[in-house]
PDB file of C-alpha atoms and ligand atoms in Angstrom:
ATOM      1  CA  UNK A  24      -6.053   7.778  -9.858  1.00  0.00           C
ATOM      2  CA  UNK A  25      -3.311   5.886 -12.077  1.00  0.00           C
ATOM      3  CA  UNK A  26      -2.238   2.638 -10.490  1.00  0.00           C
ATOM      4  CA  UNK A  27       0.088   0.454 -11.477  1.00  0.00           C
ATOM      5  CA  UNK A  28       1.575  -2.549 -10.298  1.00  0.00           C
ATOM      6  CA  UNK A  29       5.002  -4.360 -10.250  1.00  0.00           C
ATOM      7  CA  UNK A  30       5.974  -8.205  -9.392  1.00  0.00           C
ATOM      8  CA  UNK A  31       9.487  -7.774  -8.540  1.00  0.00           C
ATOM      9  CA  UNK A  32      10.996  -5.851  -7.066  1.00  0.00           C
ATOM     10  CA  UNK A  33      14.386  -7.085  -8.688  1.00  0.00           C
ATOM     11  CA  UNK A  34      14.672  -5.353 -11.542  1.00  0.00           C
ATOM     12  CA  UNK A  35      13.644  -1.571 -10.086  1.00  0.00           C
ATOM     13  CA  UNK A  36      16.080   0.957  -9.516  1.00  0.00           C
ATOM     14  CA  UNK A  37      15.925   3.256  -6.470  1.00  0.00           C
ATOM     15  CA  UNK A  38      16.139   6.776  -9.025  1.00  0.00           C
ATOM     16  CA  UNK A  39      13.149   5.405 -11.093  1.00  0.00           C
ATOM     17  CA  UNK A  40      11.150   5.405  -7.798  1.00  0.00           C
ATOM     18  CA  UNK A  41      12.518   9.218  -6.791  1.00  0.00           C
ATOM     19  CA  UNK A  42       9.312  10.979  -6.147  1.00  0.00           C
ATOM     20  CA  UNK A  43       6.916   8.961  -6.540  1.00  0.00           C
ATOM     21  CA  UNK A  44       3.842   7.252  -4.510  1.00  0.00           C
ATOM     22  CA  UNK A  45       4.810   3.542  -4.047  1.00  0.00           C
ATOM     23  CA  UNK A  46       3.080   0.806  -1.548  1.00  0.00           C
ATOM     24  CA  UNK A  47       5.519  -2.150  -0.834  1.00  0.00           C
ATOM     25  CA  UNK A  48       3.863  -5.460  -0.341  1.00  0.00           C
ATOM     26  CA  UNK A  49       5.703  -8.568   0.767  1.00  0.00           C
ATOM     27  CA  UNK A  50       2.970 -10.526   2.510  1.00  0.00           C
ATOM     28  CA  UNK A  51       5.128 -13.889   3.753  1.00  0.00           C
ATOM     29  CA  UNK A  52       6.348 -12.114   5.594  1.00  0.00           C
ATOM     30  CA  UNK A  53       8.241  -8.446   5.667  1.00  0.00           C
ATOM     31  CA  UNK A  54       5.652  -6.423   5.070  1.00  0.00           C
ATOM     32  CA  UNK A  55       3.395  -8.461   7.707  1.00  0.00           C
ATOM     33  CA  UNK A  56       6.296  -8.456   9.856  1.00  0.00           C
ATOM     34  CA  UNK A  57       6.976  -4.851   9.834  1.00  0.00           C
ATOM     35  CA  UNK A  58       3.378  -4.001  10.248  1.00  0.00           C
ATOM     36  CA  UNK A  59       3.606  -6.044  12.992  1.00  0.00           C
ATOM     37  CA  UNK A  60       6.566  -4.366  15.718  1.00  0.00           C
ATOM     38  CA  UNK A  61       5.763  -1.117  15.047  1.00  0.00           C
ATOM     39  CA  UNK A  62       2.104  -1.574  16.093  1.00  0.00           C
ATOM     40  CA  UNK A  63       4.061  -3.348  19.062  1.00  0.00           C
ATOM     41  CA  UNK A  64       6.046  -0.191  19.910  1.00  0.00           C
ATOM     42  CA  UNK A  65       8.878  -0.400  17.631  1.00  0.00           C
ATOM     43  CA  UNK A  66      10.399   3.094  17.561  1.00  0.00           C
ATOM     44  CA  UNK A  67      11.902   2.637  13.789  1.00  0.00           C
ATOM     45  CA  UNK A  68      12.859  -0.380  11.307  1.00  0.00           C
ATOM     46  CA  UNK A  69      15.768   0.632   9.190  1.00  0.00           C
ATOM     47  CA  UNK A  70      15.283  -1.495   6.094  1.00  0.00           C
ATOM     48  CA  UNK A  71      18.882  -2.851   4.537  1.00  0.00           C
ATOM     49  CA  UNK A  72      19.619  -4.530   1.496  1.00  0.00           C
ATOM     50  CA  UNK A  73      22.500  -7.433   2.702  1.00  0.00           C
ATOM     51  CA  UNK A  74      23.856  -8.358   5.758  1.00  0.00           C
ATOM     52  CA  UNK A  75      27.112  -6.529   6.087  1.00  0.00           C
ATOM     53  CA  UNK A  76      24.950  -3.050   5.833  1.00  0.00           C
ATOM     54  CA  UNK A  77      23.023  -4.573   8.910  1.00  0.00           C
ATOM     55  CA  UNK A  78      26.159  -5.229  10.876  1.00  0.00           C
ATOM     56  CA  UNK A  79      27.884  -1.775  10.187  1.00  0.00           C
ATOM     57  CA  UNK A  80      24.872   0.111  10.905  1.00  0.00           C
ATOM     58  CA  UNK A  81      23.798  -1.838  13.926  1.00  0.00           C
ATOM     59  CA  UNK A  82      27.303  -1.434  15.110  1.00  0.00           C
ATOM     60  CA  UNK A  83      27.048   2.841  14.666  1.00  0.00           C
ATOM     61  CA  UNK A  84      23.872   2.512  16.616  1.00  0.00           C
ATOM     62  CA  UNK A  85      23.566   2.241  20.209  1.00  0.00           C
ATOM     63  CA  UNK A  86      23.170  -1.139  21.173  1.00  0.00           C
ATOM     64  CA  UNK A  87      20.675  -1.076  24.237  1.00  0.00           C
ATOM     65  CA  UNK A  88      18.225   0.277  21.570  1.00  0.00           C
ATOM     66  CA  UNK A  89      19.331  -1.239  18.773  1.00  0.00           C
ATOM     67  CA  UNK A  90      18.271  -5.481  17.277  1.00  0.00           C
ATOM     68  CA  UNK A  91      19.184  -7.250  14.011  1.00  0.00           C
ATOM     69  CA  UNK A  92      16.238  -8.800  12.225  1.00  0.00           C
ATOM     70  CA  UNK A  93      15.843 -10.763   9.325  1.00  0.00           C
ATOM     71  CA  UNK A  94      16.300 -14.114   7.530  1.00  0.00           C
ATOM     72  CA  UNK A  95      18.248 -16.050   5.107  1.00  0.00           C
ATOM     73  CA  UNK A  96      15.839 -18.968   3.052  1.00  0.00           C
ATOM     74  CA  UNK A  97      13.075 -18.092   5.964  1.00  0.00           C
ATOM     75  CA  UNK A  98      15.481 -19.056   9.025  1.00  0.00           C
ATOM     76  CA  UNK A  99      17.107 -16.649  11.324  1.00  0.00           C
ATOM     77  CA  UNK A 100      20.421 -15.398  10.332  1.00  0.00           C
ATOM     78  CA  UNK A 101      23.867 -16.075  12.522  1.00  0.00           C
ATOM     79  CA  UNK A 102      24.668 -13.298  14.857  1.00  0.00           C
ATOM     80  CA  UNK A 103      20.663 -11.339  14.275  1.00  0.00           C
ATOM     81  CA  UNK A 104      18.432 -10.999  17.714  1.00  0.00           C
ATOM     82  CA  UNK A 105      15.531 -11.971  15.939  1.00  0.00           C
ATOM     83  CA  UNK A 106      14.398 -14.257  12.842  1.00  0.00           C
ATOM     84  CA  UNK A 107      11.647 -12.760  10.576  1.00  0.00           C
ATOM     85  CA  UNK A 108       8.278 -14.229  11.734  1.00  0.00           C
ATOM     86  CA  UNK A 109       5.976 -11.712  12.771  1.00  0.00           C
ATOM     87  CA  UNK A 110       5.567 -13.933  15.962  1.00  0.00           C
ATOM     88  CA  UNK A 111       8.440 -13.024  17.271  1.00  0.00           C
ATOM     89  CA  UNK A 112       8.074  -9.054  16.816  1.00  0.00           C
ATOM     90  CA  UNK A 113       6.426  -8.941  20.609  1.00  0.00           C
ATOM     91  CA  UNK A 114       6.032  -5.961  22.308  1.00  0.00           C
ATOM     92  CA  UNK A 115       8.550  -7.456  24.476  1.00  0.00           C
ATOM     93  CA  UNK A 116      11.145  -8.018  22.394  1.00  0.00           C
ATOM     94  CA  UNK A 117      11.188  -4.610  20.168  1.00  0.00           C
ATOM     95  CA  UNK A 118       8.965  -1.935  22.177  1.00  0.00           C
ATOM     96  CA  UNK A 119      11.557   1.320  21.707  1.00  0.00           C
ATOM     97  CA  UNK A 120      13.925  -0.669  19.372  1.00  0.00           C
ATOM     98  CA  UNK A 121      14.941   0.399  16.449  1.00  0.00           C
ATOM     99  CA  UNK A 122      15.356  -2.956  13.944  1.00  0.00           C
ATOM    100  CA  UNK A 123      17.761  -3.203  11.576  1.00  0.00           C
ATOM    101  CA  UNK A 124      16.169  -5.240   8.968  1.00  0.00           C
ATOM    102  CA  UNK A 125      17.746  -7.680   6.567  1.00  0.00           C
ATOM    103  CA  UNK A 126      15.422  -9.683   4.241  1.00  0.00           C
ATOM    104  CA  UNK A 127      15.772 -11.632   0.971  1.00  0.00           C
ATOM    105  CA  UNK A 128      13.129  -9.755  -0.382  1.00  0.00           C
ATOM    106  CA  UNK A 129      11.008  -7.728   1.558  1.00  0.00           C
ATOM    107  CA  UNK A 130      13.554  -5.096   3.426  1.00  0.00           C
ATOM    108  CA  UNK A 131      15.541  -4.942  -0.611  1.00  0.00           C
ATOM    109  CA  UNK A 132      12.142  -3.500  -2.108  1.00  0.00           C
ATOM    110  CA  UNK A 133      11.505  -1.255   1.342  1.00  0.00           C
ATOM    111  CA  UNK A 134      15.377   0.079   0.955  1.00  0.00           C
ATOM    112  CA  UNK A 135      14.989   0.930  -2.982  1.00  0.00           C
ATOM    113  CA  UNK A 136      11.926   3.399  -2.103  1.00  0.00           C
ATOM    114  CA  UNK A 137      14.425   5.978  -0.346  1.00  0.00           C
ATOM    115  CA  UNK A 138      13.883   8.744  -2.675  1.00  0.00           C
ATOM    116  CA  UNK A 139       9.726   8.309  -2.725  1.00  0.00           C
ATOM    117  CA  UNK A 140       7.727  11.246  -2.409  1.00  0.00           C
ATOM    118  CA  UNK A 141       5.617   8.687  -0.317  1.00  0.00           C
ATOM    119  CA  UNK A 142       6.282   4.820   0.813  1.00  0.00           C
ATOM    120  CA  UNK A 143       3.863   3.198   3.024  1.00  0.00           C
ATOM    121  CA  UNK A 144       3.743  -1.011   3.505  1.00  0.00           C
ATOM    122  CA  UNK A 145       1.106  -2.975   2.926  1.00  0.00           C
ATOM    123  CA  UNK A 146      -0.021  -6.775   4.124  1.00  0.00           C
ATOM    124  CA  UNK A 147      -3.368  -8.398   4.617  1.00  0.00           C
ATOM    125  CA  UNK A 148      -3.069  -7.291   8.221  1.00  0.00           C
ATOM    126  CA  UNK A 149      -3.136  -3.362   7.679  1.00  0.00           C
ATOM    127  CA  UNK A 150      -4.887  -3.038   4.131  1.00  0.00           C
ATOM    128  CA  UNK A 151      -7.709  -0.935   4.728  1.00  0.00           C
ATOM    129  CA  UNK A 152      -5.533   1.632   6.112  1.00  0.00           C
ATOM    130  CA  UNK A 153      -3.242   1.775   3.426  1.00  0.00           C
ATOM    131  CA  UNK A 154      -6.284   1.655   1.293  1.00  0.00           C
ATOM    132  CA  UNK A 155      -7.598   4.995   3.089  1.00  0.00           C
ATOM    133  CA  UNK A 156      -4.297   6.508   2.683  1.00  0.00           C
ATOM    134  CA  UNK A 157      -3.664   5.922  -0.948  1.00  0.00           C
ATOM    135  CA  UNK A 158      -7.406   7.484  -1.512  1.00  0.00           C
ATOM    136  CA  UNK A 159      -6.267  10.283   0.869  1.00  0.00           C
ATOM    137  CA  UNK A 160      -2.954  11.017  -1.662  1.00  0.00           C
ATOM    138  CA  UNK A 161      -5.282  10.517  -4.515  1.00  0.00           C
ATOM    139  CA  UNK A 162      -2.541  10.830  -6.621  1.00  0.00           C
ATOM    140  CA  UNK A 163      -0.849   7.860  -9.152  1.00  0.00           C
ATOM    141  CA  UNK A 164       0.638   4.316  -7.661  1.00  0.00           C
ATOM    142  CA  UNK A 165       3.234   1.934  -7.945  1.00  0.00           C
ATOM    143  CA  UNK A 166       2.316  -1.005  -6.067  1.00  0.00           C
ATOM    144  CA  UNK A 167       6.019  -3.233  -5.115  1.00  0.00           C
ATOM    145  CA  UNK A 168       5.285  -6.373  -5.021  1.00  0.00           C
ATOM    146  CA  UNK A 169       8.632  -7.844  -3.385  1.00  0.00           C
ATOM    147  CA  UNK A 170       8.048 -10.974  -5.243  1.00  0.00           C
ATOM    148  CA  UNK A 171      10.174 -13.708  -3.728  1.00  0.00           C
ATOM    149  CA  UNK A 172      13.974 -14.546  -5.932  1.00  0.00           C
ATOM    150  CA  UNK A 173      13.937 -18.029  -3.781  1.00  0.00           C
ATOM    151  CA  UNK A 174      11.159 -19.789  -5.510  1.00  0.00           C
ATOM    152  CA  UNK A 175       8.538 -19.360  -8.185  1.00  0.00           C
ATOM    153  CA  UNK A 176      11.116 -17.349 -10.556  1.00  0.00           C
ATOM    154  CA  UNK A 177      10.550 -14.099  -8.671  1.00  0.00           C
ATOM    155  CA  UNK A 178       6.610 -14.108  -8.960  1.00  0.00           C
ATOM    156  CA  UNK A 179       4.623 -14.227  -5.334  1.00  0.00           C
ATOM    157  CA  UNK A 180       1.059 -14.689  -5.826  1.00  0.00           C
ATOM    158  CA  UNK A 181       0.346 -13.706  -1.837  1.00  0.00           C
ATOM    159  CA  UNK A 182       1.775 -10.347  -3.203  1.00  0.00           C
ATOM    160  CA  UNK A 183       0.015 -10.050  -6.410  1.00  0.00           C
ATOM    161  CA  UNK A 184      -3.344 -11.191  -5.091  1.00  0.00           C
ATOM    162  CA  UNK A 185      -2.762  -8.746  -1.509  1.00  0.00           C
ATOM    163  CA  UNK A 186      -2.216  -6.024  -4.133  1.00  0.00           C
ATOM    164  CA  UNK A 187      -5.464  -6.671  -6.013  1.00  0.00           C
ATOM    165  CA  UNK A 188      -7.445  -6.599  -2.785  1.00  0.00           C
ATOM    166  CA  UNK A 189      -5.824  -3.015  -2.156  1.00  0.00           C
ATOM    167  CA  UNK A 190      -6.920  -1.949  -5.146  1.00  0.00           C
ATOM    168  CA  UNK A 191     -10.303  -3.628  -4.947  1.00  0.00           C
ATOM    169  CA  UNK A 192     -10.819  -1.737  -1.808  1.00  0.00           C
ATOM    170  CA  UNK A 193      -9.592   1.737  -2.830  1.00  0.00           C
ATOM    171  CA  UNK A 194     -12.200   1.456  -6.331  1.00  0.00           C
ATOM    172  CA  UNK A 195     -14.964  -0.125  -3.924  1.00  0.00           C
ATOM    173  CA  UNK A 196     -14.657   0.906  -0.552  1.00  0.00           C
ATOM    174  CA  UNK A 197     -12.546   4.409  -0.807  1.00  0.00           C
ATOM    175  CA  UNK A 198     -15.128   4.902  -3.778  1.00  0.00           C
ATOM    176  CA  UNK A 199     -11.915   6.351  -6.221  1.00  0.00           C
ATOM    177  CA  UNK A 200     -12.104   6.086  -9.789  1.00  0.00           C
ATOM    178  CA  UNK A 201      -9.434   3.779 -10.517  1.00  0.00           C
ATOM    179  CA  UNK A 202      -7.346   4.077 -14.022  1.00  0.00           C
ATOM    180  CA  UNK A 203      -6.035   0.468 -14.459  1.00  0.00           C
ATOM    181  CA  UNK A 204      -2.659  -0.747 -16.323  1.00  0.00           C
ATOM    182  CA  UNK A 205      -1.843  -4.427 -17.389  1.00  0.00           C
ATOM    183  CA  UNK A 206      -0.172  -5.286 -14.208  1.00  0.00           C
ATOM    184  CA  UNK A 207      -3.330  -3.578 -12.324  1.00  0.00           C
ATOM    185  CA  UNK A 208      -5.725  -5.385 -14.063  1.00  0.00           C
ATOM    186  CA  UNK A 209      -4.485  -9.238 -13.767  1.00  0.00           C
ATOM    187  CA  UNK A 210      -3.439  -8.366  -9.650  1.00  0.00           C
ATOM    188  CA  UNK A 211      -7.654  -7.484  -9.286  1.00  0.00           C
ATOM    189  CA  UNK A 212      -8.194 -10.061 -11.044  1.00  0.00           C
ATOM    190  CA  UNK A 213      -6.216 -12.771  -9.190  1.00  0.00           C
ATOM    191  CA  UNK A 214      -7.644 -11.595  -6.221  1.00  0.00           C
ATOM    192  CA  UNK A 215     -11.549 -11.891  -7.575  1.00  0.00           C
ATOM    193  CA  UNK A 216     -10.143 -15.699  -8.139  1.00  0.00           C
ATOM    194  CA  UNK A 217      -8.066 -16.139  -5.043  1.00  0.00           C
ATOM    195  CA  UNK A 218      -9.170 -13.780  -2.881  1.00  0.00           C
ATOM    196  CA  UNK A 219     -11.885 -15.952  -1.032  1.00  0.00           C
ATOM    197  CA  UNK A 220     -10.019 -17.418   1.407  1.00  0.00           C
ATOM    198  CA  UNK A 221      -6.706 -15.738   2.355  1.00  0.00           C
ATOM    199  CA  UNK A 222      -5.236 -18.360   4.290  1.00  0.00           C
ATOM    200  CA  UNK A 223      -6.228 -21.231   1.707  1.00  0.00           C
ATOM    201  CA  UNK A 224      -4.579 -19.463  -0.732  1.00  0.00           C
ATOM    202  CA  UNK A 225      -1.003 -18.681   1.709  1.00  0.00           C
ATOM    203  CA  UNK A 226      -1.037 -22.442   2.441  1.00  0.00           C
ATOM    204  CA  UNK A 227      -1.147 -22.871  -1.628  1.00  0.00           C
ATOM    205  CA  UNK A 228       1.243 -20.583  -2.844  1.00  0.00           C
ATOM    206  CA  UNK A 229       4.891 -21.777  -3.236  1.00  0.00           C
ATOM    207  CA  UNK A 230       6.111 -20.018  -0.495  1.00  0.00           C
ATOM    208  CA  UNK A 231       3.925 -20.732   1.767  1.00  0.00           C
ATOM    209  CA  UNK A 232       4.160 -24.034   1.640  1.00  0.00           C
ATOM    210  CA  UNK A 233       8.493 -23.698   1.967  1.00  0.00           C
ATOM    211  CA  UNK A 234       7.240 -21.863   5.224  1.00  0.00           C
ATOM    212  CA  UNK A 235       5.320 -24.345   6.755  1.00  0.00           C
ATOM    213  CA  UNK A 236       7.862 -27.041   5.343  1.00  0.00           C
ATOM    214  CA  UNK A 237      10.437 -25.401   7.913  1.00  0.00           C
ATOM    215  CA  UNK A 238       7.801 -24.668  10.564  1.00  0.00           C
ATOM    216  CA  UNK A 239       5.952 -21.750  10.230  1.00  0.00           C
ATOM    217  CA  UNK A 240       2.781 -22.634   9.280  1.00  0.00           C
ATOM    218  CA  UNK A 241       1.426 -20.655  12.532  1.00  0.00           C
ATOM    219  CA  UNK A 242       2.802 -17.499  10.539  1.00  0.00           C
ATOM    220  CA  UNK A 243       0.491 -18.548   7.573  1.00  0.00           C
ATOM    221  CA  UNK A 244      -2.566 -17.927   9.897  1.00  0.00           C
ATOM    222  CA  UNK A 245      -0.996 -14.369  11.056  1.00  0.00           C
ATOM    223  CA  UNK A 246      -0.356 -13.357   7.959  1.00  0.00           C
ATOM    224  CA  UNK A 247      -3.776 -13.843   6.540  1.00  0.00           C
ATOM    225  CA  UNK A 248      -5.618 -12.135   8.915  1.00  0.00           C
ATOM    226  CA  UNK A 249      -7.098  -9.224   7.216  1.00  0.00           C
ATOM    227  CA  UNK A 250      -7.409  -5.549   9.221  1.00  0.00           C
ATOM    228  CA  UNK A 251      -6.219  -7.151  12.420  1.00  0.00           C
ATOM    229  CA  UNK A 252      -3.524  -4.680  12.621  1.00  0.00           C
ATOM    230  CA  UNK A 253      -4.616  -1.030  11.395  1.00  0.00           C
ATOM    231  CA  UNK A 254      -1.679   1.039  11.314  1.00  0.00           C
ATOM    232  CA  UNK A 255       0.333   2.501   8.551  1.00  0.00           C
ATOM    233  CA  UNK A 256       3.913   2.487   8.498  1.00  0.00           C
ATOM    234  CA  UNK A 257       5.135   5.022   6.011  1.00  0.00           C
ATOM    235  CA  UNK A 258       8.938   5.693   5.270  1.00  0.00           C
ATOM    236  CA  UNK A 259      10.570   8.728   6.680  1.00  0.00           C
ATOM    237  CA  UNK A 260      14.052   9.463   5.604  1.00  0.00           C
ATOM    238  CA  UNK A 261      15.822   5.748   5.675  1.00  0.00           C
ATOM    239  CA  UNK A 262      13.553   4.022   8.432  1.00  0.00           C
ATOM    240  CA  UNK A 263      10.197   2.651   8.490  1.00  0.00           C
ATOM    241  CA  UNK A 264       7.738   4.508  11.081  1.00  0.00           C
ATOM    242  CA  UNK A 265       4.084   4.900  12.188  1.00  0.00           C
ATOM    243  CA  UNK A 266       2.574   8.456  12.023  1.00  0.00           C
ATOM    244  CA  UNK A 267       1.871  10.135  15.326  1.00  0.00           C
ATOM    245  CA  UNK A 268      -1.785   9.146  15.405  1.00  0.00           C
ATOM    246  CA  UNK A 269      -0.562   5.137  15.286  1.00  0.00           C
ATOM    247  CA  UNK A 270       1.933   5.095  17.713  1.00  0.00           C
ATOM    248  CA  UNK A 271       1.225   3.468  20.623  1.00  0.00           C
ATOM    249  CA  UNK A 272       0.131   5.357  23.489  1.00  0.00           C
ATOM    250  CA  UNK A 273       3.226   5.298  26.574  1.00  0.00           C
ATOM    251  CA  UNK A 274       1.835   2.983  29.116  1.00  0.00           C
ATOM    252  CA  UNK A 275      -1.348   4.392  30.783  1.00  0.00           C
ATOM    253  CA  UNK A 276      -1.111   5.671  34.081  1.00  0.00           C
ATOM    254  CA  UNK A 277      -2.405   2.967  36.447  1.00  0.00           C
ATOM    255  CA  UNK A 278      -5.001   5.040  37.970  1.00  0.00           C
ATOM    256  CA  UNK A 279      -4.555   5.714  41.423  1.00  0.00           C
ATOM    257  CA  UNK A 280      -7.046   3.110  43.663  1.00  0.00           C
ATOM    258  CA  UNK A 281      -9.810   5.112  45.226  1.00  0.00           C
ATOM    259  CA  UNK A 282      -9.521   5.062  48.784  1.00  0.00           C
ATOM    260  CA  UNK A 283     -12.729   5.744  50.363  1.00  0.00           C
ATOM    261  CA  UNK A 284     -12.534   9.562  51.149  1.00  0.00           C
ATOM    262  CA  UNK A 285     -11.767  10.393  47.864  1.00  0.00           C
TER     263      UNK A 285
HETATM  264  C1  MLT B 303      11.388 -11.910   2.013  1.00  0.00           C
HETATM  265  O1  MLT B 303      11.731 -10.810   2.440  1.00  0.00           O
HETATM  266  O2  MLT B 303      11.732 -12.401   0.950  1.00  0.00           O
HETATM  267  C2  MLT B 303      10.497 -12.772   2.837  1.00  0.00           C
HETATM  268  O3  MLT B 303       9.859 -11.982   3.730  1.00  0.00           O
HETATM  269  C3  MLT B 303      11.312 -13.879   3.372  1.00  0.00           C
HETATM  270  C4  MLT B 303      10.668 -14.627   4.506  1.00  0.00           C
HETATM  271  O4  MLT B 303      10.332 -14.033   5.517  1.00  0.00           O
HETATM  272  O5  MLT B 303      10.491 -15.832   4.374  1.00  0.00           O
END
């Protein structure tokens, strides 16, 4: 299987994506964070490209069911129920939400993958999954890096090194013969170099250290924790969603308490 990878999302255009198998990665922290509420029972995150999209959607939406999430330079923006560190994505705060989501980087990338034949998003948290499911399509790749337009001149190297572990794991671990491009080729190998320790490397990269600069260094350590959150969002139609088999289960019946003749 052909796979090849991009480092910005900024120059792609939704109709060169139409149809085709694309992974979004935007590790600090979109992709993390949208891993993250819909393994805490977010019904749906509706990925938007700027702000006033967010606000006339939300606003068609009903709002008992509806938040805004989403940042502007990392920090929470005016008028939005929620900021965009994964932290914050609680069961509490989004269980049978749907999130409109407005990023710098992360929810652009997600939006221009509309017309995919398949979009799933990847972080260090669910990467084995998307792993499986890539070896599943076993058909060619684009891997998105989101890349971040605030520093570093659009290059992220949490993105390009979390898309060389992906495709370290689909050649190694999902066993798949892997046909490599340029792009391909140096994201592996940043991650044979970087790849050691994943929060080391967060703290080092340029956004990372922005993050912590502002106060998130506590979303460094979520962000870097590898498999700790095994689901696979995929895009269906506009919104981000798990499949069936990911959802959370409704709240278990408390079982009834025994009572002694029973
Ligand atoms: C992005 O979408 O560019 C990033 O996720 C921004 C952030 O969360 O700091």
């Amino acid at each position: 299987m052909k796979i090849d990878v991009t480092f910005s999302a900024t120059n792609l255009d939704e109709l060169q994506l139409r149809d085709k198998n694309v992974v979004v990665i935007d590790v600090l922290r979109s992709s993390t964070t949208v891993v993250t509420a819909l393994a805490n029972g977010a019904r749906e995150i509706i990925p938007v490209s700027n702000i006033e999209s967010a606000v006339k959607i939300s606003a068609s939406l009903l709002g008992d069911v509806t938040v805004r999430g989403g940042e502007r330079n990392g920090k929470m923006i005016q008028g939005f129920n929620l900021g965009n560190s994964p932290l914050e994505y609680t069961e509490g705060a989004v269980k049978g939400k749907s999130i409109i989501y407005c990023t710098t980087n992360g929810s652009v990338a997600m939006n221009k993958c509309r017309h995919a034949r398949n979009m799933a998003v990847a972080a260090f948290i669910n990467i084995s999954k998307v792993a499986e499911f890539m070896a599943q399509v076993n058909d060619e790749f684009l891997i998105i890096c989101a890349g971040n337009t605030t520093v570093s001149h659009g290059f992220s190297m949490e993105d390009a090194v979390c898309a060389g572990m992906l495709i370290h794991k689909v050649q190694e671990e999902q066993q798949q013969q892997v046909e490599f491009t340029d792009t391909s080729t140096a994201a592996l190998s940043l991650y044979r170099t970087h790849g050691r320790s994943i929060l080391k490397m967060l703290k080092n990269t340029d956004h990372g250290k922005y993050l912590a600069s502002i106060g998130f260094d506590e979303d460094l350590k979520a962000c870097a924790k590898v498999d700790s959150v095994p689901v696979l969002p995929m895009l269906v139609g506009t919104s981000v969603k798990l499949p069936k088999e990911d959802q959370r289960a409704p709240d278990a019946e408390i079982p009834a308490v025994a009572t002694p003749n029973s």
